[in-house]
Amino acid sequence: MLLHPTPKGLYCPPGDFYIDPVRGAVDRAVVTHGHADHARAGHGAVLATPETLAIMEARYGEEFTTSRQPIEYGETIEINGVTVWMSPAGHVLGSAQVVVEWKGLRMVCTGDYKRRRDPTCRQFEPVPGTHVFISEATFGLPVFRHPDTDGEIRKLLDSVAMFPERTHLVGVYALGKAQRVIKLLREAGYHETLYIHGALEKLCQLYEDHGVALGPLETATLETSERGAHERFRGKIVLGPPSSFHDKWGRRFPDPLPCFASGWMSVRQRAKQSGVELPLIISDHADWDELTDTVREVDPKELWITHGREDALVRWAELKGRKARPLRLVGYEDKSAD
């Protein structure tokens, strides 16, 4: 009775609130992070980390909710007798696991999470004493085992060095992936100006405002009236939403080399169909080993699995003698999180 799935999302009857409601507005929403398939506008009241609230305002405008309440990691509040607090999820800036406690029962909803190091957000922190662990399973199949992230960044830099006459167009989603790839490039020693699509500007500035230094960035604009203006992008790295590289904007760069940073790039057919020449397997979600290792580490009494490949993880848990069930929640389909 503490949490159960409904058509609008996970609902807490004693607290009378939803976690990441996905269908229609609700009176009270607790939001795990700022991606659009978890954070919607129009709710009466929203409880989230300060960073997630700032992201929602940047995306939806100042009046995205009637009232908002920031909650820091580890801070506890009471909602109608239910204790709620947040633990870092490691997904994007401000992302959090929602911990709900009532009458001695502790349930943890991960939202989206990853275990890999990310210099742009707080690292995932397991919550001890969890009775029910509600885990995502975006990459919940044994085939998904992501390679070392630093190695993928090195692939990009090696390609830039090998093909100095080409413009490397890197497809990244605007929230989380863009800033992470930029920061990883800086850590790898690339300190030249990075050029970004205008759709990335607002959120890159938000990350900067929250203390994540991204180095020199410029908008990748091309003026057709300027003779040879596109030549200045040869040998440069340009980042933008994947869809932008297939339209007129993306085709104007000299000898473009299409790249895409995503966990889905481990599926060769998907990369081929997308016209990706240099797939970069960089995911903001836990892969199969990270999902299963996290379940072992948290060691819950019961495992609930949602928004992803649920059946394989349920079967794995059952074979390990664990009680597990799929929630089959709908609506968590925003590819901006992969």
Short mmCIF file of C-alpha atoms in Angstrom, two decimals:
data_model
loop_
_atom_site.label_atom_id
_atom_site.label_comp_id
_atom_site.label_asym_id
_atom_site.label_seq_id
_atom_site.Cartn_x
_atom_site.Cartn_y
_atom_site.Cartn_z
CA MET A 1 0.00 0.00 0.00
CA LEU A 2 2.98 2.37 0.23
CA LEU A 3 3.64 2.54 -3.54
CA HIS A 4 1.83 0.94 -6.44
CA PRO A 5 1.66 1.44 -10.20
CA THR A 6 -1.24 3.38 -11.73
CA PRO A 7 -1.88 4.67 -15.28
CA LYS A 8 -0.35 8.00 -14.23
CA GLY A 9 2.74 6.48 -12.62
CA LEU A 10 3.86 5.22 -9.21
CA TYR A 11 1.39 6.42 -6.58
CA CYS A 12 1.80 6.66 -2.80
CA PRO A 13 -1.68 6.47 -1.21
CA PRO A 14 -0.74 7.44 2.38
CA GLY A 15 1.36 10.37 1.14
CA ASP A 16 -1.03 11.20 -1.72
CA PHE A 17 1.74 11.88 -4.24
CA TYR A 18 3.12 10.41 -7.46
CA ILE A 19 6.71 9.67 -8.43
CA ASP A 20 7.48 10.83 -11.99
CA PRO A 21 3.83 10.97 -13.12
CA VAL A 22 3.72 10.59 -16.89
CA ARG A 23 0.09 10.98 -17.91
CA GLY A 24 -1.65 14.22 -17.11
CA ALA A 25 -1.17 16.68 -14.28
CA VAL A 26 -1.36 15.62 -10.62
CA ASP A 27 -1.68 17.56 -7.37
CA ARG A 28 1.68 16.40 -5.93
CA ALA A 29 4.64 15.06 -7.87
CA VAL A 30 8.06 13.89 -6.70
CA VAL A 31 10.43 14.06 -9.69
CA THR A 32 13.64 12.06 -10.01
CA HIS A 33 15.33 14.10 -12.76
CA GLY A 34 14.77 16.57 -15.57
CA HIS A 35 14.34 14.41 -18.67
CA ALA A 36 11.00 14.97 -20.35
CA ASP A 37 9.70 11.43 -19.87
CA HIS A 38 10.03 11.85 -16.09
CA ALA A 39 9.56 15.58 -15.56
CA ARG A 40 6.36 17.07 -16.98
CA ALA A 41 4.94 20.56 -16.60
CA GLY A 42 1.54 21.39 -15.12
CA HIS A 43 1.58 19.62 -11.75
CA GLY A 44 0.18 21.41 -8.71
CA ALA A 45 3.30 20.92 -6.59
CA VAL A 46 6.72 19.47 -7.44
CA LEU A 47 9.33 18.15 -5.02
CA ALA A 48 12.79 17.64 -6.55
CA THR A 49 16.44 18.55 -6.12
CA PRO A 50 17.28 22.23 -6.76
CA GLU A 51 19.09 21.26 -9.97
CA THR A 52 16.11 19.32 -11.31
CA LEU A 53 13.79 22.23 -10.54
CA ALA A 54 16.17 24.56 -12.40
CA ILE A 55 16.21 22.20 -15.39
CA MET A 56 12.41 22.05 -15.43
CA GLU A 57 12.20 25.83 -15.34
CA ALA A 58 14.72 26.10 -18.18
CA ARG A 59 12.73 23.65 -20.28
CA TYR A 60 9.15 24.60 -19.44
CA GLY A 61 9.29 28.17 -18.19
CA GLU A 62 9.04 29.75 -14.76
CA GLU A 63 5.40 28.70 -14.27
CA PHE A 64 5.90 24.98 -14.94
CA THR A 65 4.19 24.23 -11.59
CA THR A 66 1.98 26.03 -9.11
CA SER A 67 4.48 25.48 -6.30
CA ARG A 68 7.91 23.92 -6.04
CA GLN A 69 9.91 22.58 -3.11
CA PRO A 70 13.65 21.92 -3.40
CA ILE A 71 15.12 19.04 -1.44
CA GLU A 72 18.85 18.42 -1.08
CA TYR A 73 20.39 14.94 -1.13
CA GLY A 74 19.94 13.35 2.30
CA GLU A 75 17.41 15.93 3.51
CA THR A 76 14.18 14.38 4.82
CA ILE A 77 10.65 15.75 4.67
CA GLU A 78 7.30 14.41 5.82
CA ILE A 79 4.35 14.22 3.43
CA ASN A 80 1.18 13.20 5.28
CA GLY A 81 3.22 11.02 7.62
CA VAL A 82 5.39 9.49 4.88
CA THR A 83 9.13 10.22 5.06
CA VAL A 84 10.73 11.13 1.72
CA TRP A 85 14.39 11.77 0.94
CA MET A 86 16.72 11.70 -2.05
CA SER A 87 19.94 9.82 -2.81
CA PRO A 88 22.15 10.56 -5.87
CA ALA A 89 21.36 8.53 -8.98
CA GLY A 90 24.36 9.46 -11.14
CA HIS A 91 22.23 9.89 -14.27
CA VAL A 92 22.37 13.64 -15.00
CA LEU A 93 22.77 16.85 -13.00
CA GLY A 94 20.40 16.73 -10.01
CA SER A 95 19.16 13.19 -10.68
CA ALA A 96 18.02 11.33 -7.58
CA GLN A 97 16.66 8.08 -6.26
CA VAL A 98 13.48 8.69 -4.30
CA VAL A 99 13.45 6.97 -0.89
CA VAL A 100 10.00 6.52 0.67
CA GLU A 101 9.57 5.28 4.26
CA TRP A 102 6.39 4.48 6.16
CA LYS A 103 5.67 2.22 9.14
CA GLY A 104 9.10 0.57 9.00
CA LEU A 105 9.01 -0.09 5.24
CA ARG A 106 11.66 1.48 2.98
CA MET A 107 11.11 1.59 -0.78
CA VAL A 108 13.60 3.09 -3.23
CA CYS A 109 12.71 4.23 -6.76
CA THR A 110 15.90 4.71 -8.79
CA GLY A 111 14.47 6.70 -11.68
CA ASP A 112 17.18 6.47 -14.36
CA TYR A 113 20.67 5.77 -13.05
CA LYS A 114 24.21 4.72 -13.94
CA ARG A 115 27.24 3.57 -11.97
CA ARG A 116 29.99 4.93 -14.25
CA ARG A 117 31.90 8.01 -13.14
CA ASP A 118 30.41 11.22 -14.49
CA PRO A 119 32.25 14.51 -13.81
CA THR A 120 29.05 16.51 -14.33
CA CYS A 121 26.88 15.03 -11.56
CA ARG A 122 26.93 13.23 -8.20
CA GLN A 123 27.83 9.55 -8.23
CA PHE A 124 25.13 6.93 -7.56
CA GLU A 125 24.88 6.03 -3.87
CA PRO A 126 23.22 2.73 -2.85
CA VAL A 127 20.61 3.05 -0.11
CA PRO A 128 21.16 0.47 2.66
CA GLY A 129 18.26 -1.26 4.37
CA THR A 130 16.05 -1.17 1.25
CA HIS A 131 13.07 -3.51 1.43
CA VAL A 132 11.69 -2.88 -2.08
CA PHE A 133 14.05 -1.71 -4.83
CA ILE A 134 12.32 -0.24 -7.89
CA SER A 135 14.94 -0.32 -10.63
CA GLU A 136 15.04 0.91 -14.19
CA ALA A 137 16.09 -1.61 -16.85
CA THR A 138 16.75 0.40 -20.02
CA PHE A 139 19.68 -1.87 -20.88
CA GLY A 140 18.36 -4.89 -19.02
CA LEU A 141 19.66 -7.58 -21.37
CA PRO A 142 22.94 -9.52 -20.97
CA VAL A 143 24.06 -8.35 -24.43
CA PHE A 144 24.43 -4.80 -23.12
CA ARG A 145 27.87 -4.52 -21.56
CA HIS A 146 29.22 -1.05 -22.20
CA PRO A 147 32.93 -0.51 -22.84
CA ASP A 148 35.19 1.85 -20.92
CA THR A 149 33.95 5.42 -21.40
CA ASP A 150 37.43 6.97 -21.56
CA GLY A 151 38.26 4.58 -24.39
CA GLU A 152 35.26 5.81 -26.38
CA ILE A 153 36.37 9.42 -25.93
CA ARG A 154 39.84 8.42 -27.09
CA LYS A 155 38.28 6.90 -30.24
CA LEU A 156 36.79 10.30 -31.03
CA LEU A 157 40.04 12.18 -30.44
CA ASP A 158 42.03 9.64 -32.46
CA SER A 159 39.60 10.10 -35.34
CA VAL A 160 39.95 13.90 -35.17
CA ALA A 161 43.73 13.51 -35.36
CA MET A 162 43.49 10.99 -38.21
CA PHE A 163 41.06 13.02 -40.31
CA PRO A 164 41.96 16.69 -39.73
CA GLU A 165 40.18 17.71 -42.92
CA ARG A 166 36.78 16.50 -41.69
CA THR A 167 34.23 18.02 -39.31
CA HIS A 168 33.31 15.57 -36.55
CA LEU A 169 29.58 15.94 -35.89
CA VAL A 170 28.82 14.34 -32.53
CA GLY A 171 25.16 13.55 -31.82
CA VAL A 172 24.38 14.17 -28.15
CA TYR A 173 21.14 14.80 -26.32
CA ALA A 174 20.74 18.25 -24.84
CA LEU A 175 20.46 17.31 -21.16
CA GLY A 176 23.23 15.27 -19.60
CA LYS A 177 24.92 13.61 -22.56
CA ALA A 178 26.09 16.86 -24.17
CA GLN A 179 27.65 18.21 -20.99
CA ARG A 180 29.17 14.86 -20.04
CA VAL A 181 30.87 14.40 -23.43
CA ILE A 182 32.19 17.96 -23.33
CA LYS A 183 33.59 17.49 -19.83
CA LEU A 184 35.15 14.13 -20.72
CA LEU A 185 36.83 15.70 -23.74
CA ARG A 186 38.30 18.36 -21.47
CA GLU A 187 39.56 15.72 -19.04
CA ALA A 188 41.17 13.88 -21.98
CA GLY A 189 43.17 17.01 -22.80
CA TYR A 190 41.08 18.56 -25.57
CA HIS A 191 40.95 22.27 -24.71
CA GLU A 192 40.13 23.77 -28.09
CA THR A 193 36.84 25.53 -28.70
CA LEU A 194 33.94 23.11 -29.06
CA TYR A 195 31.09 24.16 -31.33
CA ILE A 196 27.53 23.44 -30.26
CA HIS A 197 24.08 23.58 -31.84
CA GLY A 198 21.89 26.37 -30.48
CA ALA A 199 19.60 23.76 -28.87
CA LEU A 200 22.38 22.92 -26.41
CA GLU A 201 23.19 26.47 -25.30
CA LYS A 202 20.66 26.94 -22.52
CA LEU A 203 21.41 23.69 -20.69
CA CYS A 204 25.17 24.04 -21.11
CA GLN A 205 24.88 27.45 -19.47
CA LEU A 206 22.75 25.92 -16.69
CA TYR A 207 25.48 23.36 -15.99
CA GLU A 208 28.04 26.16 -15.90
CA ASP A 209 25.84 28.07 -13.47
CA HIS A 210 25.84 24.99 -11.21
CA GLY A 211 29.62 24.77 -11.12
CA VAL A 212 30.33 22.42 -14.04
CA ALA A 213 33.06 24.13 -16.08
CA LEU A 214 32.80 23.17 -19.75
CA GLY A 215 35.58 25.28 -21.25
CA PRO A 216 35.34 27.40 -24.42
CA LEU A 217 32.11 26.84 -26.34
CA GLU A 218 30.78 28.64 -29.41
CA THR A 219 27.55 28.31 -31.32
CA ALA A 220 28.09 26.45 -34.58
CA THR A 221 26.49 28.95 -36.91
CA LEU A 222 27.10 29.10 -40.65
CA GLU A 223 26.45 32.26 -42.64
CA THR A 224 25.93 31.32 -46.30
CA SER A 225 26.71 34.87 -47.31
CA GLU A 226 30.28 34.50 -46.08
CA ARG A 227 32.50 32.98 -48.73
CA GLY A 228 34.26 29.91 -47.35
CA ALA A 229 32.80 30.39 -43.87
CA HIS A 230 32.30 26.67 -43.44
CA GLU A 231 36.02 26.01 -43.81
CA ARG A 232 36.71 27.10 -40.24
CA PHE A 233 35.00 23.93 -39.01
CA ARG A 234 37.44 21.57 -40.69
CA GLY A 235 39.15 19.45 -38.05
CA LYS A 236 36.75 20.70 -35.37
CA ILE A 237 34.23 18.91 -33.14
CA VAL A 238 30.62 20.05 -33.44
CA LEU A 239 28.00 18.76 -30.98
CA GLY A 240 24.26 18.83 -31.52
CA PRO A 241 21.02 16.86 -31.27
CA PRO A 242 21.25 13.76 -33.50
CA SER A 243 18.27 14.89 -35.58
CA SER A 244 20.02 18.15 -36.52
CA PHE A 245 22.73 16.36 -38.51
CA HIS A 246 20.23 15.07 -41.06
CA ASP A 247 18.74 18.44 -41.90
CA LYS A 248 20.11 21.43 -43.83
CA TRP A 249 22.08 22.67 -40.79
CA GLY A 250 24.16 19.52 -40.52
CA ARG A 251 24.81 19.11 -44.23
CA ARG A 252 26.53 22.48 -44.49
CA PHE A 253 29.68 21.41 -42.64
CA PRO A 254 32.73 20.44 -44.69
CA ASP A 255 33.18 16.69 -45.22
CA PRO A 256 31.17 15.77 -42.07
CA LEU A 257 31.96 12.61 -40.14
CA PRO A 258 28.78 11.59 -38.26
CA CYS A 259 29.23 10.31 -34.69
CA PHE A 260 26.64 9.46 -32.05
CA ALA A 261 27.24 9.09 -28.30
CA SER A 262 24.70 6.60 -26.96
CA GLY A 263 24.42 3.27 -25.23
CA TRP A 264 22.38 2.12 -28.21
CA MET A 265 25.45 2.39 -30.44
CA SER A 266 26.41 -1.09 -29.24
CA VAL A 267 23.66 -2.29 -31.60
CA ARG A 268 25.47 -2.19 -34.94
CA GLN A 269 22.32 -2.27 -37.01
CA ARG A 270 20.96 0.77 -35.21
CA ALA A 271 24.18 2.69 -35.87
CA LYS A 272 24.13 1.69 -39.52
CA GLN A 273 20.50 2.69 -39.98
CA SER A 274 21.25 6.08 -38.41
CA GLY A 275 24.11 6.71 -40.82
CA VAL A 276 26.63 6.85 -37.99
CA GLU A 277 30.22 6.51 -39.17
CA LEU A 278 31.79 6.61 -35.69
CA PRO A 279 29.55 5.07 -33.00
CA LEU A 280 30.52 6.08 -29.46
CA ILE A 281 29.09 3.73 -26.82
CA ILE A 282 28.61 6.24 -24.02
CA SER A 283 25.50 5.62 -21.94
CA ASP A 284 23.87 7.48 -19.07
CA HIS A 285 22.15 4.26 -17.95
CA ALA A 286 23.44 1.21 -16.11
CA ASP A 287 24.32 -1.73 -18.35
CA TRP A 288 23.48 -5.36 -17.55
CA ASP A 289 26.40 -5.92 -15.17
CA GLU A 290 25.77 -2.65 -13.36
CA LEU A 291 22.08 -3.44 -12.97
CA THR A 292 22.70 -6.90 -11.55
CA ASP A 293 25.65 -5.79 -9.39
CA THR A 294 23.50 -3.00 -7.93
CA VAL A 295 20.73 -5.42 -7.02
CA ARG A 296 23.28 -7.63 -5.25
CA GLU A 297 24.74 -4.62 -3.44
CA VAL A 298 21.40 -3.19 -2.33
CA ASP A 299 20.12 -6.71 -1.55
CA PRO A 300 16.42 -5.82 -1.29
CA LYS A 301 13.69 -8.12 -0.03
CA GLU A 302 11.86 -7.55 -3.31
CA LEU A 303 12.84 -6.18 -6.73
CA TRP A 304 10.44 -4.25 -8.96
CA ILE A 305 11.56 -3.46 -12.51
CA THR A 306 10.31 -0.71 -14.77
CA HIS A 307 10.81 1.29 -18.00
CA GLY A 308 13.06 -1.05 -19.90
CA ARG A 309 13.80 -4.69 -20.66
CA GLU A 310 11.93 -5.97 -17.63
CA ASP A 311 11.48 -9.67 -18.33
CA ALA A 312 15.17 -10.61 -18.57
CA LEU A 313 16.02 -8.92 -15.27
CA VAL A 314 13.00 -10.52 -13.59
CA ARG A 315 14.12 -13.93 -14.82
CA TRP A 316 17.70 -13.32 -13.64
CA ALA A 317 16.42 -12.35 -10.19
CA GLU A 318 14.20 -15.44 -9.96
CA LEU A 319 17.11 -17.70 -10.91
CA LYS A 320 19.07 -16.10 -8.06
CA GLY A 321 16.25 -16.85 -5.62
CA ARG A 322 15.04 -13.25 -5.46
CA LYS A 323 11.46 -12.09 -5.46
CA ALA A 324 10.88 -9.85 -8.49
CA ARG A 325 8.08 -8.40 -10.59
CA PRO A 326 7.76 -6.20 -13.69
CA LEU A 327 5.75 -3.00 -13.26
CA ARG A 328 5.16 -2.38 -16.97
CA LEU A 329 4.74 1.35 -16.46
CA VAL A 330 4.20 3.20 -19.72
CA GLY A 331 5.47 6.54 -20.91
CA TYR A 332 9.19 6.34 -20.09
CA GLU A 333 10.41 6.48 -23.66
CA ASP A 334 12.44 9.67 -23.92
CA LYS A 335 15.62 8.75 -25.81
CA SER A 336 17.28 11.86 -24.35
CA ALA A 337 18.43 9.72 -21.44
CA ASP A 338 20.43 7.01 -23.19
#
